[in-house]
């Protein structure tokens, strides 16, 4: 386990658990009470921590967009809501995913009564195969479409059948130890999204993440306002709600409006349509298929997750498409360009996904040609902007016209804007409020919004991952910390077998056995061409002096690789080039020497 290296200044009043000096919660309590006494602020009864308090612990998702996971504990019982992953940023080379640190849950796995998943997006289900086995495979409870996505994911990791995946309906009542759970449907960019009303011995909690109020949803199933209002009338001690768009005023546009734009766009395009979207955005995919059918286009689906999710959604009736509208790519030749639409993944510029491969010109079946129009129907997740921008430039260089969010309203968010967030507070009338799901500044903005709704500042709690909101039977709340609960991140690398600690060990093993081989490429930043011969540094692999021929051949191979990538006249993508050089030269060295040194390509831009 390693901590993400982002800077986080210490919070006032609360000591963070971490590698530096750790103050126990008891010490913090004593200090705070001294301050309170000295300043005359100690007016309420003394709050004491006990097993008979409800403890709410965000394990992830309150300092970032992604890796959503929350634990609730009362007495001997723990329930867990969501198990998501986050995607790494540029500062984490070699890392594929980030998941929450679950050491505390692992130590208390016998007390876990169940895992509830709110909906099928990766930032809510992605970590299931990594975490569920470590927690002793507790039962999972979720709606039908989400259950199918979770099962598919477990199947990919050969873990299917270990945990019981229970399908619930939105009207079911679940009793898990001290917790009673009821559900209400919300709108989001994927069907079967639910909020939860959790009845606990100290009061009721509403947990609602990834939602918006869409009065004209594509599937016709609107948010259950009546239920939310009823829960509100029963009394809500704490509301936990989605902060993703807390800085955006007004209301989030209805998904149906996007359908109209897609329809208009299809009407105008003369050549092929290439439509990139999240493979989980079933409503958007429905609107794409509707437009394709209306304008008489056959559809080619590319990308494994897109194919899988469409199959699942079709089999469960969440997607309705014209029979025989999907064709194989080989059949495309039989149709003119204006009768073809291609549906692909990769709207976030992800290296391995369909659209990035199309944009690099190395997709197996889809080659861009003049007259194509590429529609990117998503807005960038923070951190992906550069990759997306380079991908769009490559598409235009190859001859495609490009439509994306900035040129046309081709995407709407699945997350509530300010007016919707306020309405949720008005309906639930919570005593306490805890903004969740977002980076710290979004969470603070959501707290500010709560103040305008009359919730006192002292009743609003913006926590960090691993902090605890404790609520007692006297309906008091306070933030505490428990040194046993760690709040770090676990990094998953390409092998999907663990955290970065193991990766470091593996690297050391490679270097110990076969040494290290560094390739330094000095490249022209404008055209990606080599400025001079690549430099080679070898340590523990071969003695350079006695292997002039091999070194010369490697330099030649590197030059060939850089040139072949440069020939495509594409926007330079150093990360991609480094990967290619590492893989190809690694293979080349193995063929020549039967050894696998650690190959480290270094790019110097001039
Ligand atoms: Zn979502």
XYZ file of C-alpha atoms and ligand atoms in Angstrom:
607
model
C 0.000 0.000 0.000
C 1.276 3.435 -0.853
C -0.113 6.857 -0.477
C -0.885 8.948 -3.486
C 1.665 11.724 -3.572
C -0.731 14.620 -3.894
C -0.278 17.457 -1.494
C -2.829 17.599 1.269
C -2.438 20.263 3.912
C -3.404 19.218 7.423
C -6.937 19.979 8.519
C -7.646 22.256 11.404
C -8.810 20.492 14.611
C -8.233 16.950 13.384
C -5.046 14.974 13.338
C -4.599 12.803 10.303
C -3.499 9.252 10.660
C -0.394 8.847 8.607
C 3.322 8.419 8.641
C 3.991 11.509 10.699
C 3.172 11.962 14.365
C -0.195 10.424 15.072
C -2.354 11.727 17.873
C -4.917 9.294 19.172
C -8.555 10.380 19.061
C -8.587 10.406 22.884
C -5.794 12.954 22.934
C -7.598 15.021 20.324
C -10.757 14.855 22.419
C -8.945 16.066 25.521
C -7.301 18.905 23.632
C -10.567 19.958 22.053
C -12.405 19.910 25.356
C -9.670 22.023 26.937
C -10.011 24.544 24.129
C -13.779 24.423 24.401
C -13.616 24.972 28.180
C -11.168 27.825 27.816
C -13.277 29.545 25.224
C -16.562 28.822 26.977
C -17.829 26.797 24.035
C -18.589 23.657 26.009
C -22.322 24.084 26.174
C -23.704 20.747 25.003
C -23.458 17.454 26.852
C -20.113 15.650 26.557
C -20.052 13.453 23.482
C -18.616 10.031 24.154
C -17.470 7.489 21.629
C -19.016 4.083 22.015
C -19.878 0.924 20.132
C -23.506 2.074 20.405
C -22.792 4.974 18.057
C -23.211 4.855 14.323
C -19.869 5.265 12.576
C -19.817 6.346 8.929
C -16.481 5.905 7.210
C -15.858 7.075 3.643
C -13.113 4.691 2.451
C -12.809 6.489 -0.890
C -14.534 9.025 -3.114
C -14.455 12.140 -0.928
C -11.061 13.405 -2.080
C -11.372 12.466 -5.745
C -13.815 11.577 -8.482
C -13.656 7.788 -8.357
C -12.992 4.817 -6.052
C -16.270 5.324 -4.220
C -16.697 3.194 -1.147
C -18.300 3.814 2.242
C -18.595 1.673 5.364
C -21.268 2.001 8.042
C -20.720 0.432 11.447
C -23.031 -0.017 14.399
C -22.387 -2.411 17.277
C -21.108 -5.624 15.789
C -22.362 -4.972 12.263
C -20.732 -3.395 9.224
C -22.253 -2.760 5.806
C -20.308 -1.531 2.786
C -21.729 0.640 -0.006
C -20.019 0.512 -3.434
C -16.513 -0.712 -4.361
C -15.169 1.561 -7.060
C -11.852 2.245 -8.704
C -10.226 5.464 -9.835
C -8.000 6.023 -12.839
C -4.428 7.206 -12.302
C -3.098 10.557 -13.473
C 0.140 11.389 -15.306
C 2.185 11.159 -12.108
C 1.602 7.423 -11.694
C 3.417 5.632 -14.517
C 2.678 1.958 -14.854
C -0.416 2.165 -12.669
C -3.725 1.067 -14.184
C -6.169 1.606 -11.350
C -6.393 2.974 -7.834
C -8.610 1.349 -5.226
C -9.275 2.215 -1.568
C -7.168 0.785 1.234
C -9.355 -1.818 2.947
C -7.020 -3.107 5.671
C -9.430 -2.197 8.460
C -12.325 -3.933 6.720
C -10.171 -7.017 6.148
C -9.409 -7.162 9.869
C -13.128 -6.880 10.608
C -14.451 -8.986 7.763
C -16.440 -11.295 10.055
C -18.647 -8.351 10.962
C -19.514 -7.422 7.347
C -23.192 -8.213 6.783
C -23.365 -7.245 3.134
C -22.181 -5.049 0.271
C -24.691 -2.804 -1.487
C -23.889 -1.435 -4.950
C -25.787 1.663 -6.107
C -25.198 1.306 -9.880
C -23.015 -0.291 -12.531
C -20.322 2.330 -13.253
C -16.675 1.348 -12.773
C -16.098 3.981 -10.105
C -18.680 2.039 -8.072
C -18.139 -1.613 -9.078
C -14.611 -1.638 -10.547
C -12.798 -2.706 -7.370
C -15.192 -5.577 -6.590
C -12.857 -8.321 -7.940
C -9.898 -6.874 -6.011
C -11.627 -6.251 -2.687
C -14.446 -8.800 -2.325
C -12.119 -11.842 -1.949
C -10.038 -9.986 0.673
C -13.211 -9.455 2.723
C -14.141 -13.148 2.736
C -16.597 -12.852 -0.197
C -19.536 -11.229 1.639
C -22.957 -11.230 -0.085
C -23.662 -8.433 -2.568
C -27.083 -6.802 -2.996
C -27.908 -4.775 -6.074
C -30.386 -4.146 -8.922
C -30.625 -6.465 -11.944
C -28.464 -4.589 -14.484
C -25.785 -3.797 -11.894
C -25.825 -7.434 -10.746
C -25.195 -8.559 -14.329
C -22.275 -6.107 -14.695
C -20.791 -7.213 -11.352
C -21.093 -10.877 -12.326
C -19.421 -10.205 -15.688
C -16.553 -8.476 -13.919
C -16.134 -11.316 -11.423
C -16.232 -13.786 -14.295
C -13.346 -11.956 -16.010
C -11.293 -12.489 -12.844
C -12.458 -16.138 -12.482
C -14.141 -15.218 -9.187
C -17.735 -15.915 -10.143
C -19.620 -18.088 -7.663
C -17.637 -17.120 -4.566
C -19.837 -14.273 -3.336
C -23.589 -14.518 -3.603
C -24.778 -11.700 -5.883
C -28.361 -11.014 -4.802
C -30.652 -9.176 -7.194
C -32.953 -6.745 -5.416
C -35.779 -4.537 -6.629
C -36.186 -0.901 -5.682
C -39.121 -1.827 -3.443
C -37.325 -4.503 -1.412
C -36.482 -4.003 2.254
C -33.194 -5.491 3.393
C -32.358 -6.293 6.985
C -28.608 -6.582 7.525
C -27.829 -6.797 11.247
C -28.605 -3.469 12.856
C -29.363 -1.872 9.496
C -32.621 -1.794 7.586
C -32.299 -0.646 3.989
C -34.930 0.701 1.628
C -34.268 1.981 -1.873
C -35.507 4.635 -4.280
C -34.878 4.980 -7.978
C -32.837 7.945 -9.209
C -31.825 9.021 -12.706
C -28.243 8.745 -13.884
C -26.518 7.831 -17.143
C -27.117 4.132 -16.524
C -30.430 2.410 -15.679
C -31.063 0.775 -12.286
C -29.375 3.492 -10.215
C -30.723 3.687 -6.677
C -30.408 5.784 -3.559
C -30.646 4.150 -0.140
C -32.530 5.044 3.013
C -30.749 3.278 5.885
C -32.570 2.924 9.179
C -30.117 2.564 12.069
C -30.625 2.460 15.853
C -29.643 6.156 16.100
C -31.653 7.488 13.155
C -32.091 7.352 9.395
C -29.399 8.035 6.828
C -29.964 8.744 3.144
C -27.073 7.777 0.902
C -27.519 9.015 -2.643
C -24.633 9.174 -5.067
C -24.536 9.600 -8.858
C -27.977 10.963 -9.457
C -29.853 13.707 -11.233
C -33.513 14.634 -11.556
C -34.471 13.868 -15.145
C -38.185 14.350 -15.781
C -37.903 12.876 -19.281
C -35.429 9.994 -18.923
C -34.810 7.842 -22.000
C -36.165 4.710 -20.323
C -39.233 6.602 -19.045
C -38.428 5.720 -15.422
C -38.248 8.932 -13.401
C -36.842 9.540 -9.936
C -39.170 8.417 -7.135
C -39.796 11.823 -5.597
C -42.728 10.463 -3.590
C -40.545 7.943 -1.766
C -37.799 10.476 -1.058
C -40.385 12.877 0.378
C -41.872 10.100 2.518
C -38.449 9.235 3.944
C -37.959 12.935 4.610
C -41.260 13.064 6.506
C -40.157 10.104 8.651
C -37.111 12.125 9.702
C -33.600 12.026 8.300
C -30.639 12.349 10.630
C -28.018 12.517 7.887
C -28.026 13.083 4.140
C -25.003 11.973 2.101
C -25.205 13.289 -1.455
C -23.319 13.622 -4.771
C -21.018 16.671 -5.126
C -19.722 16.126 -8.691
C -21.597 19.119 -10.126
C -22.019 21.164 -6.934
C -20.203 24.063 -8.600
C -22.601 24.103 -11.568
C -25.657 26.357 -11.321
C -29.134 25.509 -12.544
C -30.341 22.126 -13.664
C -28.618 19.326 -15.556
C -30.026 18.899 -19.077
C -32.251 15.897 -19.667
C -30.724 12.918 -21.441
C -33.577 13.184 -23.955
C -32.328 16.592 -25.149
C -29.061 14.941 -26.124
C -31.100 12.474 -28.165
C -32.456 15.378 -30.209
C -28.918 16.635 -30.885
C -27.766 13.160 -31.883
C -30.749 12.894 -34.218
C -30.007 16.277 -35.842
C -26.341 15.393 -36.222
C -27.098 12.051 -37.864
C -29.436 13.832 -40.244
C -26.616 16.084 -41.483
C -23.715 13.639 -41.750
C -23.073 12.317 -45.250
C -20.216 9.855 -44.603
C -19.647 7.268 -41.904
C -20.432 8.077 -38.271
C -17.999 6.980 -35.563
C -19.622 7.375 -32.155
C -17.512 7.098 -29.004
C -19.164 6.699 -25.643
C -18.837 4.972 -22.270
C -19.775 1.327 -22.599
C -21.945 1.680 -19.489
C -23.994 4.677 -20.689
C -26.881 2.504 -21.784
C -29.291 5.430 -22.259
C -26.880 7.192 -24.629
C -26.277 3.942 -26.484
C -30.055 3.561 -26.854
C -30.290 7.026 -28.421
C -27.411 6.214 -30.756
C -29.196 3.052 -31.938
C -32.471 4.974 -32.339
C -30.775 7.553 -34.567
C -28.962 4.858 -36.556
C -32.247 3.057 -37.193
C -34.061 6.258 -38.161
C -31.389 7.255 -40.691
C -31.026 3.758 -42.067
C -27.507 3.028 -40.856
C -26.121 -0.393 -39.943
C -24.066 -0.481 -36.761
C -20.626 -1.970 -36.168
C -19.798 -2.364 -32.471
C -16.115 -2.427 -31.452
C -14.481 -2.792 -28.042
C -14.869 -5.773 -25.733
C -16.617 -3.901 -22.904
C -19.026 -2.286 -25.392
C -19.925 -5.675 -26.918
C -20.319 -7.276 -23.458
C -22.457 -4.498 -21.994
C -24.744 -4.318 -25.021
C -25.270 -8.066 -24.800
C -26.123 -7.810 -21.095
C -28.439 -4.816 -21.543
C -30.223 -6.488 -24.480
C -30.716 -9.766 -22.640
C -32.247 -7.972 -19.634
C -34.425 -5.696 -21.756
C -32.640 -2.438 -20.846
C -31.762 -1.783 -24.481
C -34.162 -2.098 -27.403
C -32.736 -2.174 -30.900
C -33.928 -2.994 -34.399
C -33.327 -6.624 -35.372
C -30.294 -7.149 -37.646
C -29.110 -3.547 -37.256
C -25.738 -4.762 -35.914
C -23.415 -6.111 -38.598
C -19.888 -7.511 -38.563
C -17.133 -5.225 -39.801
C -16.483 -7.510 -42.805
C -20.045 -6.881 -43.974
C -19.499 -3.106 -44.054
C -18.237 -3.227 -47.657
C -21.738 -4.124 -48.819
C -23.072 -0.765 -47.645
C -22.329 2.799 -48.757
C -20.636 5.053 -46.175
C -23.847 6.929 -45.389
C -25.393 3.668 -44.169
C -22.674 2.850 -41.648
C -22.307 3.900 -38.006
C -19.533 2.616 -35.768
C -19.968 2.469 -31.996
C -16.766 2.399 -29.969
C -15.308 2.883 -26.498
C -12.500 5.301 -25.669
C -14.251 8.656 -25.281
C -11.762 9.488 -22.500
C -8.716 8.989 -24.726
C -7.705 5.794 -22.897
C -4.657 4.336 -24.640
C -5.947 0.808 -25.103
C -9.564 1.657 -25.987
C -11.148 1.663 -29.436
C -11.124 5.344 -30.333
C -7.477 5.902 -29.320
C -6.483 2.977 -31.525
C -8.572 4.322 -34.401
C -6.925 7.728 -33.929
C -3.434 6.178 -33.964
C -4.274 4.296 -37.119
C -3.689 0.893 -35.562
C -7.253 -0.333 -35.066
C -7.734 -3.800 -36.542
C -10.875 -3.087 -38.527
C -11.631 0.639 -38.467
C -9.465 2.971 -40.572
C -10.383 6.652 -40.751
C -11.046 8.045 -44.212
C -12.009 11.435 -45.604
C -15.678 12.173 -45.058
C -15.898 10.358 -41.704
C -17.410 12.162 -38.730
C -16.330 11.206 -35.224
C -18.677 12.100 -32.370
C -17.192 11.992 -28.872
C -20.235 11.832 -26.617
C -18.693 12.434 -23.195
C -17.025 15.213 -21.273
C -13.459 14.698 -20.077
C -12.931 13.279 -16.612
C -10.470 15.684 -14.920
C -6.925 14.592 -15.807
C -7.833 13.170 -19.228
C -8.050 16.476 -21.108
C -4.603 16.272 -22.719
C -5.012 12.709 -23.934
C -8.416 13.542 -25.429
C -7.138 16.667 -27.123
C -4.232 14.781 -28.753
C -6.640 12.064 -29.872
C -8.994 14.600 -31.484
C -6.060 16.180 -33.331
C -4.986 12.796 -34.640
C -8.495 12.097 -35.887
C -8.607 15.383 -37.784
C -5.130 14.771 -39.222
C -6.384 11.453 -40.542
C -9.263 13.246 -42.236
C -12.199 12.854 -39.900
C -14.508 15.678 -38.956
C -14.802 15.805 -35.156
C -17.802 16.695 -32.980
C -17.406 16.845 -29.223
C -18.859 18.563 -26.226
C -17.263 21.946 -26.860
C -18.564 22.180 -30.413
C -22.073 20.862 -29.786
C -24.192 19.781 -26.813
C -23.512 16.144 -27.495
C -23.245 15.151 -23.862
C -25.035 15.826 -20.611
C -23.844 14.860 -17.197
C -25.404 12.171 -15.050
C -24.898 14.302 -11.942
C -27.227 16.862 -10.382
C -26.554 20.604 -10.619
C -27.136 23.061 -7.787
C -30.915 23.444 -8.072
C -31.398 19.677 -8.056
C -29.025 19.282 -5.100
C -31.073 21.865 -3.203
C -34.303 20.049 -4.011
C -32.853 16.817 -2.603
C -32.090 18.662 0.650
C -35.561 20.211 0.671
C -37.216 16.809 0.261
C -35.130 14.984 2.847
C -34.766 17.804 5.436
C -31.706 16.267 7.102
C -30.358 17.369 10.492
C -26.780 16.671 9.376
C -25.274 16.828 5.920
C -22.222 15.100 4.483
C -21.295 15.927 0.883
C -19.654 12.954 -0.871
C -18.468 11.944 -4.361
C -16.026 14.584 -5.549
C -12.743 16.366 -5.096
C -12.394 18.389 -1.924
C -13.324 21.715 -3.563
C -16.550 20.206 -4.983
C -17.436 18.804 -1.581
C -16.870 22.175 0.076
C -19.031 23.869 -2.591
C -21.815 21.386 -1.831
C -21.473 22.237 1.874
C -21.826 25.934 1.035
C -25.010 25.115 -0.839
C -26.351 23.291 2.222
C -25.769 26.434 4.294
C -27.969 28.441 1.924
C -30.661 25.814 2.547
C -30.573 26.569 6.271
C -28.428 23.675 7.472
C -26.142 25.171 10.155
C -22.426 25.107 9.395
C -21.807 23.025 12.533
C -24.056 20.306 11.077
C -22.170 20.031 7.787
C -19.280 17.573 7.643
C -16.703 17.418 4.839
C -14.569 14.398 5.613
C -11.398 12.971 4.137
C -11.107 9.311 3.212
C -10.704 7.256 6.390
C -12.120 9.859 8.759
C -15.232 8.918 10.706
C -18.513 10.683 11.234
C -19.910 9.392 14.497
C -23.586 9.847 15.394
C -25.105 8.947 18.761
C -28.581 8.251 20.097
C -28.857 11.818 21.419
C -28.702 12.867 17.725
C -25.282 14.440 18.099
C -22.537 14.126 15.517
C -18.801 14.596 15.456
C -15.806 13.779 13.309
C -13.365 11.339 14.850
C -10.373 9.352 13.709
C -9.353 5.818 14.468
C -5.675 4.948 14.056
C -6.742 1.444 13.020
C -8.470 2.822 9.934
C -5.985 3.761 7.230
C -6.957 6.121 4.463
C -4.444 5.376 1.744
C -4.707 4.242 -1.822
C -3.824 0.880 -3.276
C -2.336 0.938 -6.758
C -3.132 -1.832 -9.202
C -0.689 -2.456 -12.031
C -1.234 -4.227 -15.347
C -0.946 -7.687 -13.886
C -3.900 -7.061 -11.630
C -2.263 -9.001 -8.836
C -1.796 -6.498 -6.094
C -0.422 -3.196 -5.150
C 2.633 -1.240 -6.107
C 4.667 -2.807 -3.329
C 4.686 -6.037 -5.266
C 5.476 -4.210 -8.470
C 8.527 -2.681 -6.850
C 9.635 -6.104 -5.691
C 9.073 -7.533 -9.155
C 11.153 -4.742 -10.723
C 13.951 -5.425 -8.279
C 13.834 -9.117 -9.134
C 14.076 -8.360 -12.851
C 17.007 -6.033 -12.304
C 18.762 -8.519 -10.021
C 18.414 -11.329 -12.525
C 18.831 -9.642 -15.892
C 19.939 -6.090 -15.253
C 18.758 -2.849 -16.690
C 18.826 -1.388 -20.173
C 18.172 2.345 -20.595
C 17.381 3.846 -24.003
C 17.571 7.616 -24.220
C 15.801 9.159 -27.201
C 16.159 12.873 -27.917
C 13.155 13.885 -29.981
C 11.937 16.992 -31.735
C 8.764 18.009 -29.902
C 7.131 19.312 -33.087
C 7.418 16.283 -35.334
C 8.492 13.461 -33.021
C 11.698 12.801 -35.029
C 14.973 11.655 -33.459
C 17.460 14.515 -33.251
C 20.485 12.275 -32.869
C 21.427 8.642 -32.289
C 19.663 7.031 -29.315
C 21.934 6.589 -26.289
C 22.147 3.256 -24.511
C 23.120 2.633 -20.906
C 23.357 -0.953 -19.713
C 23.805 -2.074 -16.099
C 24.060 -5.684 -15.014
C 22.941 -6.938 -18.421
C 25.811 -6.917 -20.906
C 29.247 -5.386 -20.946
C 28.881 -2.622 -23.508
C 32.441 -2.743 -24.823
C 32.249 -6.387 -25.917
C 28.825 -6.046 -27.501
C 29.205 -3.260 -30.038
C 27.204 -5.140 -32.652
C 24.203 -5.708 -30.421
C 24.199 -2.087 -29.272
C 24.398 -0.888 -32.877
C 21.516 -3.151 -33.886
C 19.393 -1.953 -30.966
C 20.017 1.683 -31.927
C 18.944 0.823 -35.446
C 15.763 -0.869 -34.180
C 14.915 2.118 -31.974
C 15.382 4.473 -34.917
C 13.094 2.281 -37.049
C 10.410 2.293 -34.361
C 10.499 6.054 -33.848
C 10.439 6.666 -37.592
C 7.552 4.313 -38.280
C 5.510 6.073 -35.588
C 6.638 9.484 -36.877
C 5.565 8.608 -40.425
C 1.936 8.607 -39.368
C 2.349 12.359 -38.882
C 0.367 12.114 -35.698
C 0.482 14.239 -32.591
C 3.533 12.968 -30.641
C 2.455 10.737 -27.773
C 5.515 10.017 -25.661
C 3.854 7.593 -23.273
C 2.714 5.477 -26.195
C 6.151 5.625 -27.874
C 7.871 4.610 -24.630
C 5.551 1.613 -24.300
C 6.217 0.503 -27.882
C 9.998 0.880 -27.501
C 9.975 -0.967 -24.181
C 7.942 -3.890 -25.533
C 9.652 -4.219 -28.914
C 13.230 -3.758 -27.717
C 12.550 -6.020 -24.734
C 11.442 -8.721 -27.155
C 14.402 -8.044 -29.464
C 16.905 -8.379 -26.612
C 15.271 -11.584 -25.479
C 15.570 -13.092 -28.943
C 19.251 -12.147 -29.143
C 20.318 -12.930 -25.584
C 17.517 -15.012 -23.984
C 17.526 -12.557 -21.123
C 14.928 -10.032 -20.079
C 16.550 -6.939 -18.635
C 14.344 -4.125 -17.408
C 14.075 -1.841 -20.450
C 13.667 1.810 -19.522
C 12.984 4.114 -22.474
C 13.569 7.794 -21.704
C 12.272 10.548 -23.966
C 13.934 13.951 -23.975
C 11.848 16.541 -25.813
C 13.656 19.431 -27.479
Zn -22.051 6.792 -11.993
